[in-house]
Amino acid sequence: MAMQDTLRALADPTRREILTLLRAGPRTAGQIAERFPVSAAAVSRHLSVLKEADLVRDRRDGKYIYYELNASVLEEILLWLTMLKGEGNHGTFE
């Protein structure tokens, strides 16, 4: 997945809250939706964007689909940000 898609997915505060919620462990879409003052359809769309950015994974267990955090993509972003910070020229361009 392109980093721009990942960063675009992370730009939305609701999606960031969903990721924070998933840190505690897998949740169904219904369990996620009950934590937000938006429609179930809106939560479903947020989950789709997060899946497309590979920030969450889903797995079916019987009639339920569980969503879980994919920390490896977040680790790649953190590594890139750390590299930028460490290799920067304090705001100057060469």
Short mmCIF file of N, CA, C and O in Angstrom, two decimals:
data_model
loop_
_atom_site.label_atom_id
_atom_site.label_comp_id
_atom_site.label_asym_id
_atom_site.label_seq_id
_atom_site.Cartn_x
_atom_site.Cartn_y
_atom_site.Cartn_z
N MET A 1 0.85 -1.18 0.00
CA MET A 1 0.00 0.00 0.00
C MET A 1 0.89 1.23 0.00
O MET A 1 1.90 1.28 0.67
N ALA A 2 0.47 2.24 -0.74
CA ALA A 2 1.23 3.48 -0.82
C ALA A 2 1.14 4.25 0.50
O ALA A 2 0.10 4.26 1.16
N MET A 3 2.25 4.88 0.85
CA MET A 3 2.27 5.63 2.10
C MET A 3 1.26 6.76 2.09
O MET A 3 0.69 7.09 3.12
N GLN A 4 1.01 7.34 0.92
CA GLN A 4 0.03 8.44 0.86
C GLN A 4 -1.36 7.96 1.25
O GLN A 4 -2.11 8.68 1.91
N ASP A 5 -1.72 6.73 0.91
CA ASP A 5 -3.02 6.17 1.32
C ASP A 5 -3.06 5.96 2.83
O ASP A 5 -4.08 6.22 3.47
N THR A 6 -1.95 5.51 3.38
CA THR A 6 -1.88 5.31 4.83
C THR A 6 -2.00 6.64 5.56
O THR A 6 -2.77 6.77 6.52
N LEU A 7 -1.26 7.64 5.10
CA LEU A 7 -1.32 8.95 5.75
C LEU A 7 -2.70 9.58 5.59
O LEU A 7 -3.20 10.22 6.52
N ARG A 8 -3.34 9.39 4.45
CA ARG A 8 -4.69 9.91 4.24
C ARG A 8 -5.67 9.24 5.20
O ARG A 8 -6.53 9.90 5.78
N ALA A 9 -5.51 7.94 5.40
CA ALA A 9 -6.38 7.23 6.34
C ALA A 9 -6.16 7.73 7.77
O ALA A 9 -7.11 7.87 8.54
N LEU A 10 -4.92 8.02 8.12
CA LEU A 10 -4.60 8.50 9.47
C LEU A 10 -5.01 9.94 9.70
O LEU A 10 -5.08 10.39 10.85
N ALA A 11 -5.30 10.67 8.64
CA ALA A 11 -5.64 12.09 8.77
C ALA A 11 -6.99 12.32 9.44
O ALA A 11 -7.22 13.38 10.01
N ASP A 12 -7.86 11.34 9.39
CA ASP A 12 -9.20 11.50 9.96
C ASP A 12 -9.21 11.15 11.45
O ASP A 12 -8.78 10.06 11.83
N PRO A 13 -9.72 12.05 12.29
CA PRO A 13 -9.72 11.78 13.74
C PRO A 13 -10.55 10.57 14.15
O PRO A 13 -10.18 9.86 15.10
N THR A 14 -11.65 10.30 13.47
CA THR A 14 -12.46 9.12 13.81
C THR A 14 -11.67 7.85 13.53
O THR A 14 -11.68 6.91 14.33
N ARG A 15 -10.97 7.81 12.41
CA ARG A 15 -10.17 6.62 12.09
C ARG A 15 -9.04 6.44 13.09
O ARG A 15 -8.72 5.31 13.48
N ARG A 16 -8.44 7.53 13.52
CA ARG A 16 -7.39 7.42 14.55
C ARG A 16 -7.99 6.88 15.85
O ARG A 16 -7.36 6.06 16.53
N GLU A 17 -9.19 7.30 16.20
CA GLU A 17 -9.85 6.77 17.41
C GLU A 17 -10.16 5.29 17.27
O GLU A 17 -10.04 4.53 18.24
N ILE A 18 -10.56 4.87 16.08
CA ILE A 18 -10.82 3.45 15.84
C ILE A 18 -9.53 2.65 16.04
O ILE A 18 -9.54 1.60 16.69
N LEU A 19 -8.42 3.14 15.52
CA LEU A 19 -7.14 2.46 15.71
C LEU A 19 -6.78 2.38 17.19
O LEU A 19 -6.30 1.35 17.67
N THR A 20 -7.02 3.46 17.91
CA THR A 20 -6.75 3.46 19.35
C THR A 20 -7.61 2.42 20.06
O THR A 20 -7.12 1.69 20.93
N LEU A 21 -8.86 2.33 19.68
CA LEU A 21 -9.76 1.33 20.26
C LEU A 21 -9.26 -0.09 19.97
O LEU A 21 -9.29 -0.96 20.85
N LEU A 22 -8.76 -0.31 18.76
CA LEU A 22 -8.30 -1.64 18.37
C LEU A 22 -6.98 -2.03 19.02
O LEU A 22 -6.60 -3.21 18.98
N ARG A 23 -6.30 -1.08 19.64
CA ARG A 23 -5.08 -1.42 20.39
C ARG A 23 -5.39 -2.41 21.50
O ARG A 23 -4.56 -3.24 21.85
N ALA A 24 -6.58 -2.33 22.06
CA ALA A 24 -6.98 -3.21 23.16
C ALA A 24 -7.32 -4.62 22.68
O ALA A 24 -7.45 -5.53 23.49
N GLY A 25 -7.48 -4.80 21.39
CA GLY A 25 -7.79 -6.12 20.85
C GLY A 25 -8.86 -6.05 19.78
O GLY A 25 -9.45 -5.00 19.53
N PRO A 26 -9.09 -7.17 19.11
CA PRO A 26 -10.07 -7.23 18.02
C PRO A 26 -11.47 -6.86 18.48
O PRO A 26 -11.86 -7.12 19.62
N ARG A 27 -12.22 -6.23 17.59
CA ARG A 27 -13.60 -5.82 17.84
C ARG A 27 -14.42 -6.06 16.57
O ARG A 27 -13.93 -5.95 15.47
N THR A 28 -15.70 -6.30 16.76
CA THR A 28 -16.61 -6.37 15.62
C THR A 28 -16.97 -4.95 15.20
O THR A 28 -16.79 -4.00 15.96
N ALA A 29 -17.53 -4.83 14.01
CA ALA A 29 -17.97 -3.51 13.53
C ALA A 29 -19.02 -2.93 14.47
O ALA A 29 -19.02 -1.73 14.76
N GLY A 30 -19.90 -3.77 14.98
CA GLY A 30 -20.94 -3.31 15.91
C GLY A 30 -20.34 -2.79 17.21
O GLY A 30 -20.78 -1.76 17.74
N GLN A 31 -19.35 -3.49 17.74
CA GLN A 31 -18.69 -3.05 18.96
C GLN A 31 -17.98 -1.71 18.74
O GLN A 31 -17.95 -0.87 19.63
N ILE A 32 -17.41 -1.54 17.56
CA ILE A 32 -16.74 -0.27 17.23
C ILE A 32 -17.77 0.83 17.08
O ILE A 32 -17.62 1.92 17.63
N ALA A 33 -18.85 0.53 16.36
CA ALA A 33 -19.87 1.55 16.07
C ALA A 33 -20.53 2.09 17.33
O ALA A 33 -20.87 3.28 17.38
N GLU A 34 -20.69 1.25 18.35
CA GLU A 34 -21.37 1.74 19.56
C GLU A 34 -20.52 2.77 20.32
O GLU A 34 -21.04 3.46 21.19
N ARG A 35 -19.27 2.92 19.97
CA ARG A 35 -18.38 3.88 20.64
C ARG A 35 -18.36 5.25 19.97
O ARG A 35 -17.72 6.17 20.46
N PHE A 36 -19.06 5.39 18.82
CA PHE A 36 -19.00 6.63 18.04
C PHE A 36 -20.39 7.18 17.76
O PHE A 36 -21.32 6.42 17.52
N PRO A 37 -20.50 8.52 17.75
CA PRO A 37 -21.80 9.15 17.49
C PRO A 37 -22.09 9.32 16.00
O PRO A 37 -22.57 10.36 15.57
N VAL A 38 -21.76 8.31 15.21
CA VAL A 38 -22.03 8.34 13.77
C VAL A 38 -22.78 7.07 13.40
O VAL A 38 -22.86 6.13 14.19
N SER A 39 -23.30 7.01 12.21
CA SER A 39 -24.07 5.85 11.77
C SER A 39 -23.16 4.63 11.59
O SER A 39 -21.95 4.74 11.41
N ALA A 40 -23.78 3.46 11.63
CA ALA A 40 -23.05 2.23 11.38
C ALA A 40 -22.45 2.23 9.98
O ALA A 40 -21.34 1.72 9.77
N ALA A 41 -23.14 2.84 9.03
CA ALA A 41 -22.62 2.93 7.66
C ALA A 41 -21.35 3.77 7.62
O ALA A 41 -20.40 3.45 6.89
N ALA A 42 -21.31 4.85 8.40
CA ALA A 42 -20.11 5.71 8.46
C ALA A 42 -18.95 4.94 9.07
O ALA A 42 -17.82 5.02 8.57
N VAL A 43 -19.20 4.18 10.11
CA VAL A 43 -18.13 3.37 10.72
C VAL A 43 -17.65 2.32 9.73
O VAL A 43 -16.45 2.09 9.59
N SER A 44 -18.57 1.72 9.00
CA SER A 44 -18.21 0.73 7.99
C SER A 44 -17.30 1.35 6.93
O SER A 44 -16.31 0.74 6.50
N ARG A 45 -17.61 2.57 6.52
CA ARG A 45 -16.77 3.26 5.54
C ARG A 45 -15.38 3.54 6.12
O ARG A 45 -14.37 3.35 5.45
N HIS A 46 -15.33 3.99 7.37
CA HIS A 46 -14.04 4.23 8.01
C HIS A 46 -13.21 2.94 8.07
O HIS A 46 -12.01 2.95 7.79
N LEU A 47 -13.86 1.84 8.40
CA LEU A 47 -13.17 0.55 8.45
C LEU A 47 -12.66 0.14 7.07
O LEU A 47 -11.56 -0.40 6.94
N SER A 48 -13.43 0.43 6.04
CA SER A 48 -13.00 0.13 4.67
C SER A 48 -11.75 0.92 4.30
O SER A 48 -10.81 0.37 3.71
N VAL A 49 -11.73 2.20 4.65
CA VAL A 49 -10.56 3.03 4.37
C VAL A 49 -9.34 2.51 5.12
O VAL A 49 -8.24 2.41 4.57
N LEU A 50 -9.54 2.13 6.37
CA LEU A 50 -8.43 1.59 7.17
C LEU A 50 -7.93 0.26 6.61
O LEU A 50 -6.73 0.00 6.60
N LYS A 51 -8.86 -0.57 6.11
CA LYS A 51 -8.45 -1.82 5.48
C LYS A 51 -7.68 -1.57 4.20
O LYS A 51 -6.67 -2.22 3.94
N GLU A 52 -8.17 -0.64 3.38
CA GLU A 52 -7.50 -0.32 2.12
C GLU A 52 -6.07 0.19 2.38
O GLU A 52 -5.17 -0.05 1.58
N ALA A 53 -5.89 0.88 3.48
CA ALA A 53 -4.56 1.39 3.85
C ALA A 53 -3.75 0.34 4.59
O ALA A 53 -2.63 0.60 5.01
N ASP A 54 -4.31 -0.84 4.78
CA ASP A 54 -3.67 -1.96 5.46
C ASP A 54 -3.38 -1.68 6.92
O ASP A 54 -2.48 -2.26 7.51
N LEU A 55 -4.13 -0.76 7.52
CA LEU A 55 -3.95 -0.44 8.93
C LEU A 55 -4.74 -1.38 9.84
O LEU A 55 -4.42 -1.51 11.01
N VAL A 56 -5.77 -2.00 9.29
CA VAL A 56 -6.52 -3.01 10.03
C VAL A 56 -6.70 -4.24 9.15
O VAL A 56 -6.68 -4.16 7.91
N ARG A 57 -6.86 -5.36 9.82
CA ARG A 57 -7.17 -6.62 9.15
C ARG A 57 -8.50 -7.10 9.68
O ARG A 57 -8.90 -6.73 10.78
N ASP A 58 -9.16 -7.92 8.89
CA ASP A 58 -10.41 -8.50 9.37
C ASP A 58 -10.34 -10.02 9.27
O ASP A 58 -9.60 -10.56 8.46
N ARG A 59 -11.09 -10.67 10.14
CA ARG A 59 -11.20 -12.13 10.09
C ARG A 59 -12.61 -12.52 10.49
O ARG A 59 -13.21 -11.90 11.36
N ARG A 60 -13.11 -13.50 9.82
CA ARG A 60 -14.47 -13.97 10.09
C ARG A 60 -14.41 -15.07 11.15
O ARG A 60 -13.57 -15.95 11.10
N ASP A 61 -15.33 -14.97 12.10
CA ASP A 61 -15.49 -15.99 13.13
C ASP A 61 -16.99 -16.24 13.25
O ASP A 61 -17.70 -15.46 13.89
N GLY A 62 -17.46 -17.28 12.60
CA GLY A 62 -18.89 -17.54 12.57
C GLY A 62 -19.59 -16.45 11.78
O GLY A 62 -19.22 -16.14 10.66
N LYS A 63 -20.59 -15.83 12.38
CA LYS A 63 -21.32 -14.78 11.68
C LYS A 63 -20.73 -13.39 11.91
O LYS A 63 -21.24 -12.41 11.40
N TYR A 64 -19.65 -13.31 12.68
CA TYR A 64 -19.05 -12.01 13.00
C TYR A 64 -17.74 -11.81 12.24
O TYR A 64 -17.01 -12.76 11.97
N ILE A 65 -17.46 -10.56 11.92
CA ILE A 65 -16.18 -10.17 11.36
C ILE A 65 -15.47 -9.33 12.41
O ILE A 65 -16.02 -8.34 12.89
N TYR A 66 -14.28 -9.76 12.76
CA TYR A 66 -13.49 -9.04 13.76
C TYR A 66 -12.41 -8.22 13.05
O TYR A 66 -11.76 -8.71 12.13
N TYR A 67 -12.27 -6.99 13.51
CA TYR A 67 -11.24 -6.09 12.99
C TYR A 67 -10.14 -5.98 14.02
O TYR A 67 -10.41 -5.89 15.22
N GLU A 68 -8.88 -6.01 13.54
CA GLU A 68 -7.75 -5.89 14.44
C GLU A 68 -6.69 -4.98 13.83
O GLU A 68 -6.60 -4.84 12.61
N LEU A 69 -5.92 -4.39 14.69
CA LEU A 69 -4.88 -3.47 14.30
C LEU A 69 -3.75 -4.20 13.58
O LEU A 69 -3.34 -5.28 14.01
N ASN A 70 -3.26 -3.62 12.50
CA ASN A 70 -2.08 -4.14 11.81
C ASN A 70 -0.92 -3.20 12.16
O ASN A 70 -0.68 -2.21 11.49
N ALA A 71 -0.24 -3.51 13.24
CA ALA A 71 0.80 -2.62 13.76
C ALA A 71 2.02 -2.52 12.85
O ALA A 71 2.75 -1.54 12.92
N SER A 72 2.23 -3.48 11.98
CA SER A 72 3.43 -3.44 11.13
C SER A 72 3.43 -2.22 10.21
O SER A 72 4.49 -1.63 9.98
N VAL A 73 2.28 -1.82 9.71
CA VAL A 73 2.21 -0.63 8.86
C VAL A 73 2.51 0.62 9.68
O VAL A 73 3.23 1.51 9.24
N LEU A 74 1.99 0.67 10.89
CA LEU A 74 2.28 1.81 11.77
C LEU A 74 3.76 1.87 12.12
O LEU A 74 4.34 2.96 12.18
N GLU A 75 4.39 0.71 12.30
CA GLU A 75 5.82 0.68 12.58
C GLU A 75 6.62 1.24 11.41
O GLU A 75 7.61 1.95 11.60
N GLU A 76 6.20 0.93 10.18
CA GLU A 76 6.87 1.46 8.99
C GLU A 76 6.77 2.99 8.95
O GLU A 76 7.74 3.68 8.64
N ILE A 77 5.59 3.52 9.27
CA ILE A 77 5.39 4.97 9.28
C ILE A 77 6.27 5.61 10.35
O ILE A 77 6.92 6.63 10.11
N LEU A 78 6.30 5.02 11.54
CA LEU A 78 7.13 5.56 12.62
C LEU A 78 8.61 5.53 12.25
O LEU A 78 9.34 6.48 12.54
N LEU A 79 9.04 4.46 11.61
CA LEU A 79 10.43 4.36 11.17
C LEU A 79 10.75 5.47 10.19
O LEU A 79 11.79 6.14 10.28
N TRP A 80 9.85 5.70 9.24
CA TRP A 80 10.05 6.75 8.24
C TRP A 80 10.09 8.14 8.90
O TRP A 80 10.96 8.95 8.60
N LEU A 81 9.17 8.39 9.83
CA LEU A 81 9.15 9.68 10.52
C LEU A 81 10.41 9.88 11.36
O LEU A 81 10.97 10.98 11.40
N THR A 82 10.86 8.82 12.01
CA THR A 82 12.08 8.90 12.81
C THR A 82 13.28 9.20 11.91
O THR A 82 14.14 10.00 12.26
N MET A 83 13.31 8.55 10.75
CA MET A 83 14.39 8.80 9.81
C MET A 83 14.37 10.26 9.35
O MET A 83 15.41 10.91 9.29
N LEU A 84 13.20 10.77 9.05
CA LEU A 84 13.09 12.17 8.63
C LEU A 84 13.60 13.11 9.71
O LEU A 84 14.33 14.06 9.46
N LYS A 85 13.19 12.84 10.92
CA LYS A 85 13.60 13.68 12.05
C LYS A 85 15.11 13.62 12.26
O LYS A 85 15.76 14.63 12.47
N GLY A 86 15.66 12.43 12.18
CA GLY A 86 17.09 12.25 12.42
C GLY A 86 17.98 12.74 11.31
O GLY A 86 19.11 13.15 11.54
N GLU A 87 17.49 12.75 10.08
CA GLU A 87 18.30 13.15 8.94
C GLU A 87 18.00 14.54 8.44
O GLU A 87 18.55 14.98 7.45
N GLY A 88 17.11 15.25 9.11
CA GLY A 88 16.74 16.60 8.67
C GLY A 88 17.85 17.60 8.90
O GLY A 88 18.77 17.39 9.67
N ASN A 89 17.76 18.72 8.17
CA ASN A 89 18.72 19.79 8.31
C ASN A 89 18.10 20.97 9.05
O ASN A 89 18.36 22.11 8.70
N HIS A 90 17.27 20.67 10.04
CA HIS A 90 16.64 21.71 10.86
C HIS A 90 15.88 22.73 10.03
O HIS A 90 15.99 23.92 10.22
N GLY A 91 15.15 22.24 9.03
CA GLY A 91 14.29 23.12 8.27
C GLY A 91 14.92 23.76 7.03
O GLY A 91 14.29 24.53 6.35
N THR A 92 16.16 23.46 6.72
CA THR A 92 16.78 24.05 5.54
C THR A 92 16.77 23.06 4.39
O THR A 92 16.77 21.85 4.60
N PHE A 93 16.77 23.54 3.20
CA PHE A 93 16.81 22.72 2.00
C PHE A 93 18.19 22.79 1.39
O PHE A 93 18.84 23.81 1.42
N GLU A 94 18.63 21.69 0.80
CA GLU A 94 19.93 21.69 0.13
C GLU A 94 19.75 21.98 -1.32
O GLU A 94 18.81 21.71 -1.93
#
